[in-house]
């Protein structure tokens, strides 16, 4: 694990809230000079602590208001079947997140679509074409209570 000091953590907190903040703005917030802040940010990027910078979109403004949670259990659990499933799932543009799980289900998929009909088509025309799916359970989000992108550090 990479050792981070308090200044690194403060920088990370600021960037998680607004990654468009400049090194100058961050340095003013922390009462430090620009150069060391810039160097620290570059170091955090090179170490992989900061993986990338993204724009977080409002799903309603891009016509993806329906959030479906799809729980998948496979019929067969050897490495080859799991690798094939994971490769096929990566090809589906509708899947935003996929987690391999321990417990009752094997995979947890997070999907956002324009409507229920679109989810039906997704399951019928795409997901059902993937071999080795044994059980597929779907749930739909009624209300988002917490939607954080920042890690607590």
XYZ file of N, CA and C in Angstrom:
459
model
N 0.839 -1.177 0.000
C 0.000 0.000 0.000
C 0.888 1.246 0.000
N 0.449 2.244 -0.729
C 1.191 3.494 -0.853
C 0.947 4.355 0.377
N 2.010 4.905 0.907
C 1.899 5.752 2.099
C 1.536 7.176 1.673
N 0.460 7.683 2.210
C -0.006 9.037 1.919
C 0.018 9.862 3.196
N 0.546 11.063 3.098
C 0.542 11.944 4.276
C -0.721 12.804 4.262
N -0.858 13.643 5.252
C -2.074 14.446 5.398
C -2.277 15.421 4.236
N -1.191 15.968 3.706
C -1.312 16.884 2.557
C -1.828 16.116 1.333
N -1.281 14.921 1.088
C -1.779 14.087 -0.011
C -3.283 13.838 0.149
N -3.690 13.490 1.351
C -5.106 13.200 1.608
C -5.980 14.429 1.385
N -5.491 15.586 1.783
C -6.255 16.825 1.554
C -6.389 17.106 0.068
N -5.319 16.910 -0.670
C -5.362 17.103 -2.124
C -6.381 16.149 -2.743
N -6.334 14.893 -2.335
C -7.259 13.892 -2.859
C -8.708 14.278 -2.554
N -8.960 14.722 -1.346
C -10.330 15.134 -0.980
C -10.816 16.275 -1.868
N -9.960 17.254 -2.088
C -10.328 18.400 -2.930
C -10.601 17.937 -4.360
N -9.716 17.118 -4.916
C -9.882 16.669 -6.291
C -11.094 15.752 -6.467
N -11.437 14.989 -5.435
C -12.625 14.148 -5.527
C -13.896 14.992 -5.569
N -13.868 16.139 -4.933
C -15.019 17.042 -4.969
C -15.091 17.799 -6.288
N -13.943 18.201 -6.821
C -13.908 18.963 -8.063
C -12.545 18.786 -8.712
N -12.470 17.885 -9.662
C -11.173 17.577 -10.284
C -10.707 18.671 -11.239
N -11.528 19.676 -11.459
C -11.112 20.786 -12.320
C -10.361 21.865 -11.545
N -10.244 21.695 -10.231
C -9.464 22.651 -9.431
C -8.019 22.615 -9.905
N -7.448 23.771 -10.045
C -6.052 23.871 -10.477
C -5.125 23.707 -9.274
N -3.864 23.441 -9.573
C -2.863 23.348 -8.513
C -2.806 24.665 -7.742
N -2.992 25.769 -8.434
C -2.984 27.082 -7.780
C -4.147 27.200 -6.796
N -5.331 26.793 -7.199
C -6.497 26.860 -6.307
C -6.324 25.932 -5.097
N -5.783 24.759 -5.340
C -5.557 23.809 -4.245
C -4.508 24.362 -3.290
N -3.457 24.927 -3.844
C -2.392 25.482 -2.991
C -2.931 26.612 -2.113
N -3.816 27.430 -2.642
C -4.422 28.504 -1.849
C -5.292 27.931 -0.728
N -6.031 26.848 -1.031
C -6.875 26.209 -0.005
C -6.046 25.648 1.137
N -4.859 25.162 0.806
C -4.010 24.501 1.801
C -2.913 25.404 2.349
N -2.882 26.648 1.891
C -1.853 27.601 2.310
C -0.445 27.076 2.039
N -0.265 26.534 0.843
C 1.039 26.039 0.397
C 1.347 26.661 -0.951
N 2.586 26.493 -1.409
C 2.939 27.037 -2.715
C 2.503 26.078 -3.827
N 2.396 26.618 -5.029
C 1.852 25.868 -6.165
C 2.742 24.693 -6.567
N 4.037 24.919 -6.645
C 4.946 23.903 -7.169
C 4.872 22.560 -6.427
N 4.945 22.541 -5.089
C 4.855 21.246 -4.409
C 3.486 20.574 -4.581
N 2.432 21.372 -4.686
C 1.099 20.801 -4.900
C 1.050 20.135 -6.268
N 1.549 20.836 -7.272
C 1.602 20.286 -8.625
C 2.408 18.983 -8.634
N 3.562 18.993 -7.979
C 4.409 17.794 -7.915
C 3.703 16.636 -7.220
N 2.999 16.941 -6.147
C 2.271 15.893 -5.419
C 1.156 15.291 -6.279
N 0.445 16.136 -7.005
C -0.632 15.636 -7.873
C -0.047 14.718 -8.937
N 1.040 15.130 -9.563
C 1.698 14.296 -10.584
C 2.167 12.972 -9.974
N 2.710 13.024 -8.766
C 3.163 11.814 -8.076
C 1.983 10.877 -7.820
N 0.868 11.431 -7.354
C -0.332 10.622 -7.093
C -0.857 9.986 -8.385
N -0.740 10.703 -9.491
C -1.150 10.145 -10.779
C -0.208 9.022 -11.205
N 1.095 9.255 -11.090
C 2.076 8.244 -11.505
C 1.986 6.974 -10.660
N 1.688 7.143 -9.380
C 1.552 5.988 -8.491
C 0.243 5.226 -8.714
N -0.675 5.833 -9.454
C -1.958 5.178 -9.694
C -3.001 5.439 -8.621
N -2.681 6.301 -7.651
C -3.667 6.673 -6.632
C -4.814 7.398 -7.336
N -4.461 8.342 -8.208
C -5.439 9.007 -9.073
C -5.398 8.258 -10.399
N -6.477 7.535 -10.691
C -6.513 6.716 -11.904
C -6.881 7.523 -13.140
N -7.874 8.400 -13.005
C -8.298 9.207 -14.145
C -9.228 10.311 -13.663
N -9.488 11.237 -14.540
C -10.407 12.334 -14.268
C -11.610 12.165 -15.188
N -12.815 12.301 -14.632
C -14.020 12.098 -15.435
C -15.066 13.161 -15.126
N -16.020 13.280 -16.051
C -17.203 14.114 -15.818
C -18.316 13.176 -15.370
N -18.950 13.487 -14.271
C -20.066 12.678 -13.774
C -21.343 13.295 -14.339
N -22.082 12.511 -15.091
C -23.265 13.013 -15.770
C -24.527 12.773 -14.945
N -25.512 13.603 -15.154
C -26.834 13.410 -14.555
C -27.594 12.458 -15.467
N -27.913 11.282 -14.969
C -28.542 10.244 -15.800
C -29.868 10.693 -16.391
N -30.560 11.599 -15.729
C -31.839 12.076 -16.243
C -31.657 12.988 -17.459
N -30.567 13.740 -17.488
C -30.315 14.644 -18.610
C -29.823 13.919 -19.863
N -29.385 12.683 -19.704
C -28.920 11.913 -20.866
C -29.865 10.752 -21.168
N -31.076 10.836 -20.644
C -32.127 9.844 -20.886
C -31.728 8.433 -20.461
N -31.213 8.313 -19.253
C -30.914 7.006 -18.650
C -31.463 6.974 -17.217
N -32.753 7.273 -17.022
C -33.279 7.416 -15.669
C -33.525 6.102 -14.920
N -33.621 4.992 -15.638
C -33.924 3.713 -14.995
C -32.627 3.017 -14.606
N -32.473 2.750 -13.312
C -31.313 2.003 -12.826
C -31.760 0.592 -12.484
N -31.170 -0.364 -13.162
C -31.462 -1.772 -12.913
C -30.255 -2.413 -12.250
N -30.543 -3.233 -11.274
C -29.523 -4.047 -10.629
C -29.828 -5.480 -11.040
N -28.867 -6.088 -11.690
C -29.064 -7.428 -12.230
C -28.096 -8.372 -11.518
N -28.658 -9.394 -10.885
C -27.841 -10.364 -10.173
C -27.812 -11.653 -10.982
N -26.607 -12.085 -11.319
C -26.418 -13.230 -12.205
C -25.712 -14.344 -11.456
N -26.254 -15.539 -11.576
C -25.587 -16.737 -11.077
C -25.286 -17.636 -12.266
N -24.076 -18.131 -12.315
C -23.672 -19.004 -13.419
C -24.012 -20.456 -13.119
N -24.168 -21.239 -14.177
C -24.406 -22.680 -14.003
C -23.109 -23.391 -13.636
N -22.026 -23.015 -14.332
C -20.741 -23.669 -14.130
C -19.731 -22.633 -13.670
N -18.854 -23.045 -12.758
C -17.977 -22.081 -12.098
C -16.494 -22.331 -12.301
N -16.114 -22.987 -13.385
C -14.671 -23.139 -13.589
C -14.129 -21.872 -14.245
N -12.823 -21.718 -14.220
C -12.171 -20.488 -14.661
C -12.527 -20.132 -16.099
N -12.569 -21.122 -16.967
C -12.867 -20.863 -18.373
C -14.245 -20.259 -18.578
N -15.251 -20.801 -17.897
C -16.615 -20.270 -18.011
C -16.709 -18.860 -17.439
N -16.029 -18.643 -16.324
C -16.077 -17.321 -15.704
C -15.362 -16.291 -16.584
N -14.211 -16.646 -17.129
C -13.482 -15.735 -18.008
C -14.316 -15.378 -19.237
N -14.988 -16.370 -19.796
C -15.810 -16.130 -20.987
C -16.978 -15.205 -20.653
N -17.647 -15.448 -19.525
C -18.747 -14.583 -19.110
C -18.249 -13.145 -18.941
N -17.139 -12.968 -18.255
C -16.602 -11.625 -18.001
C -16.228 -10.915 -19.303
N -15.663 -11.641 -20.249
C -15.314 -11.038 -21.539
C -16.577 -10.605 -22.287
N -17.617 -11.431 -22.244
C -18.862 -11.096 -22.937
C -19.577 -9.921 -22.277
N -19.557 -9.867 -20.973
C -20.215 -8.769 -20.243
C -19.527 -7.447 -20.558
N -18.204 -7.468 -20.697
C -17.445 -6.243 -21.009
C -17.841 -5.658 -22.362
N -18.379 -6.461 -23.235
C -18.790 -6.000 -24.566
C -20.154 -5.300 -24.558
N -20.904 -5.400 -23.488
C -22.244 -4.813 -23.424
C -22.155 -3.382 -22.914
N -22.380 -2.429 -23.790
C -22.214 -1.007 -23.454
C -23.194 -0.538 -22.383
N -24.287 -1.238 -22.216
C -25.283 -0.845 -21.211
C -24.799 -1.094 -19.780
N -23.868 -2.032 -19.602
C -23.389 -2.392 -18.270
C -22.354 -1.369 -17.821
N -22.680 -0.642 -16.759
C -21.773 0.376 -16.240
C -20.796 -0.204 -15.230
N -21.281 -1.123 -14.425
C -20.425 -1.754 -13.429
C -20.763 -3.232 -13.376
N -19.737 -4.037 -13.160
C -19.924 -5.472 -12.976
C -18.967 -5.915 -11.883
N -19.530 -6.547 -10.881
C -18.723 -7.045 -9.758
C -18.836 -8.568 -9.685
N -17.724 -9.243 -9.506
C -17.732 -10.666 -9.197
C -17.923 -10.768 -7.691
N -18.934 -11.476 -7.274
C -19.350 -11.468 -5.876
C -19.048 -12.780 -5.159
N -18.923 -12.682 -3.849
C -18.931 -13.853 -2.977
C -20.318 -13.871 -2.349
N -20.896 -15.024 -2.208
C -22.221 -15.096 -1.599
C -23.223 -15.767 -2.505
N -24.461 -15.328 -2.416
C -25.575 -15.980 -3.088
C -25.530 -15.869 -4.616
N -25.070 -14.738 -5.139
C -24.979 -14.562 -6.593
C -23.520 -14.451 -7.009
N -23.280 -14.725 -8.280
C -21.904 -14.681 -8.785
C -21.500 -13.297 -9.271
N -22.420 -12.603 -9.950
C -22.114 -11.291 -10.520
C -23.246 -10.312 -10.247
N -22.868 -9.089 -10.066
C -23.780 -7.986 -9.779
C -23.555 -6.952 -10.880
N -24.588 -6.666 -11.656
C -24.483 -5.715 -12.757
C -25.281 -4.456 -12.437
N -24.724 -3.312 -12.763
C -25.393 -2.018 -12.602
C -25.607 -1.484 -14.011
N -26.877 -1.213 -14.329
C -27.242 -0.820 -15.687
C -28.180 0.379 -15.624
N -27.958 1.381 -16.475
C -28.887 2.508 -16.596
C -29.411 2.558 -18.024
N -30.734 2.660 -18.152
C -31.383 2.655 -19.456
C -32.516 3.672 -19.494
N -33.002 3.993 -20.715
C -34.101 4.957 -20.826
C -35.415 4.475 -20.201
N -35.715 3.191 -20.282
C -36.996 2.725 -19.755
C -36.997 1.232 -19.492
N -38.087 0.763 -18.912
C -38.247 -0.662 -18.597
C -38.233 -1.494 -19.879
N -38.843 -0.976 -20.933
C -38.859 -1.704 -22.212
C -37.430 -1.925 -22.716
N -36.593 -0.929 -22.522
C -35.192 -1.052 -22.949
C -34.475 -2.123 -22.142
N -34.803 -2.219 -20.849
C -34.199 -3.267 -20.027
C -34.684 -4.635 -20.498
N -35.964 -4.727 -20.805
C -36.524 -5.979 -21.316
C -35.788 -6.400 -22.588
N -35.594 -5.454 -23.510
C -34.869 -5.749 -24.752
C -33.419 -6.128 -24.467
N -32.797 -5.445 -23.523
C -31.413 -5.753 -23.148
C -31.298 -7.198 -22.661
N -32.211 -7.597 -21.778
C -32.170 -8.968 -21.248
C -32.470 -9.970 -22.353
N -33.505 -9.700 -23.114
C -33.973 -10.650 -24.137
C -32.997 -10.771 -25.306
N -32.440 -9.650 -25.757
C -31.632 -9.663 -26.974
C -30.127 -9.737 -26.741
N -29.679 -9.376 -25.557
C -28.237 -9.363 -25.312
C -27.823 -10.296 -24.168
N -28.353 -10.054 -22.982
C -27.919 -10.833 -21.826
C -28.255 -12.321 -21.981
N -29.411 -12.606 -22.531
C -29.820 -14.011 -22.687
C -28.953 -14.764 -23.693
N -28.207 -14.041 -24.509
C -27.329 -14.675 -25.497
C -26.024 -15.161 -24.866
N -25.745 -14.727 -23.664
C -24.517 -15.155 -22.980
C -24.735 -16.544 -22.395
N -23.879 -17.440 -22.797
C -23.977 -18.819 -22.306
C -23.645 -18.902 -20.818
N -24.136 -19.914 -20.188
C -23.782 -20.273 -18.819
C -24.492 -19.451 -17.749
N -25.430 -18.584 -18.109
C -26.209 -17.903 -17.074
C -27.259 -18.883 -16.568
N -27.222 -19.150 -15.274
C -28.178 -20.068 -14.666
C -29.392 -19.342 -14.126
N -29.142 -18.297 -13.334
C -30.224 -17.532 -12.715
C -29.946 -16.054 -12.944
N -31.016 -15.332 -13.280
C -30.931 -13.897 -13.501
C -32.054 -13.243 -12.701
N -31.685 -12.395 -11.753
C -32.668 -11.669 -10.944
C -32.460 -10.180 -11.165
N -33.558 -9.472 -11.377
C -33.476 -8.028 -11.620
C -34.227 -7.267 -10.544
N -33.659 -6.145 -10.166
C -34.312 -5.204 -9.255
C -34.149 -3.821 -9.854
N -35.067 -2.933 -9.512
C -35.027 -1.580 -10.051
C -34.994 -0.580 -8.910
N -34.161 0.430 -9.069
C -34.002 1.465 -8.053
C -35.227 2.372 -8.094
N -35.856 2.552 -6.932
C -36.988 3.471 -6.826
C -36.522 4.884 -6.497
N -35.482 4.967 -5.637
C -34.976 6.262 -5.206
C -33.517 6.107 -4.806
N -32.675 7.009 -5.278
C -31.269 7.008 -4.858
C -31.159 7.772 -3.552
N -30.619 7.141 -2.554
C -30.435 7.773 -1.252
C -29.031 8.371 -1.167
N -28.051 7.614 -1.595
C -26.657 8.080 -1.625
C -26.081 7.683 -2.978
N -25.417 8.615 -3.617
C -24.740 8.349 -4.881
C -23.395 9.074 -4.839
N -22.455 8.499 -4.139
C -21.132 9.100 -3.980
C -20.176 8.575 -5.035
N -19.281 9.416 -5.432
C -18.186 8.970 -6.293
C -16.862 9.051 -5.542
N -16.851 9.796 -4.456
C -15.615 9.996 -3.689
C -15.459 8.919 -2.623
N -14.220 8.483 -2.450
C -13.900 7.571 -1.358
C -13.638 8.375 -0.100
N -13.981 7.806 1.027
C -13.688 8.429 2.304
C -12.223 8.170 2.605
N -11.415 9.242 2.622
C -9.978 9.088 2.930
C -9.595 10.074 4.011
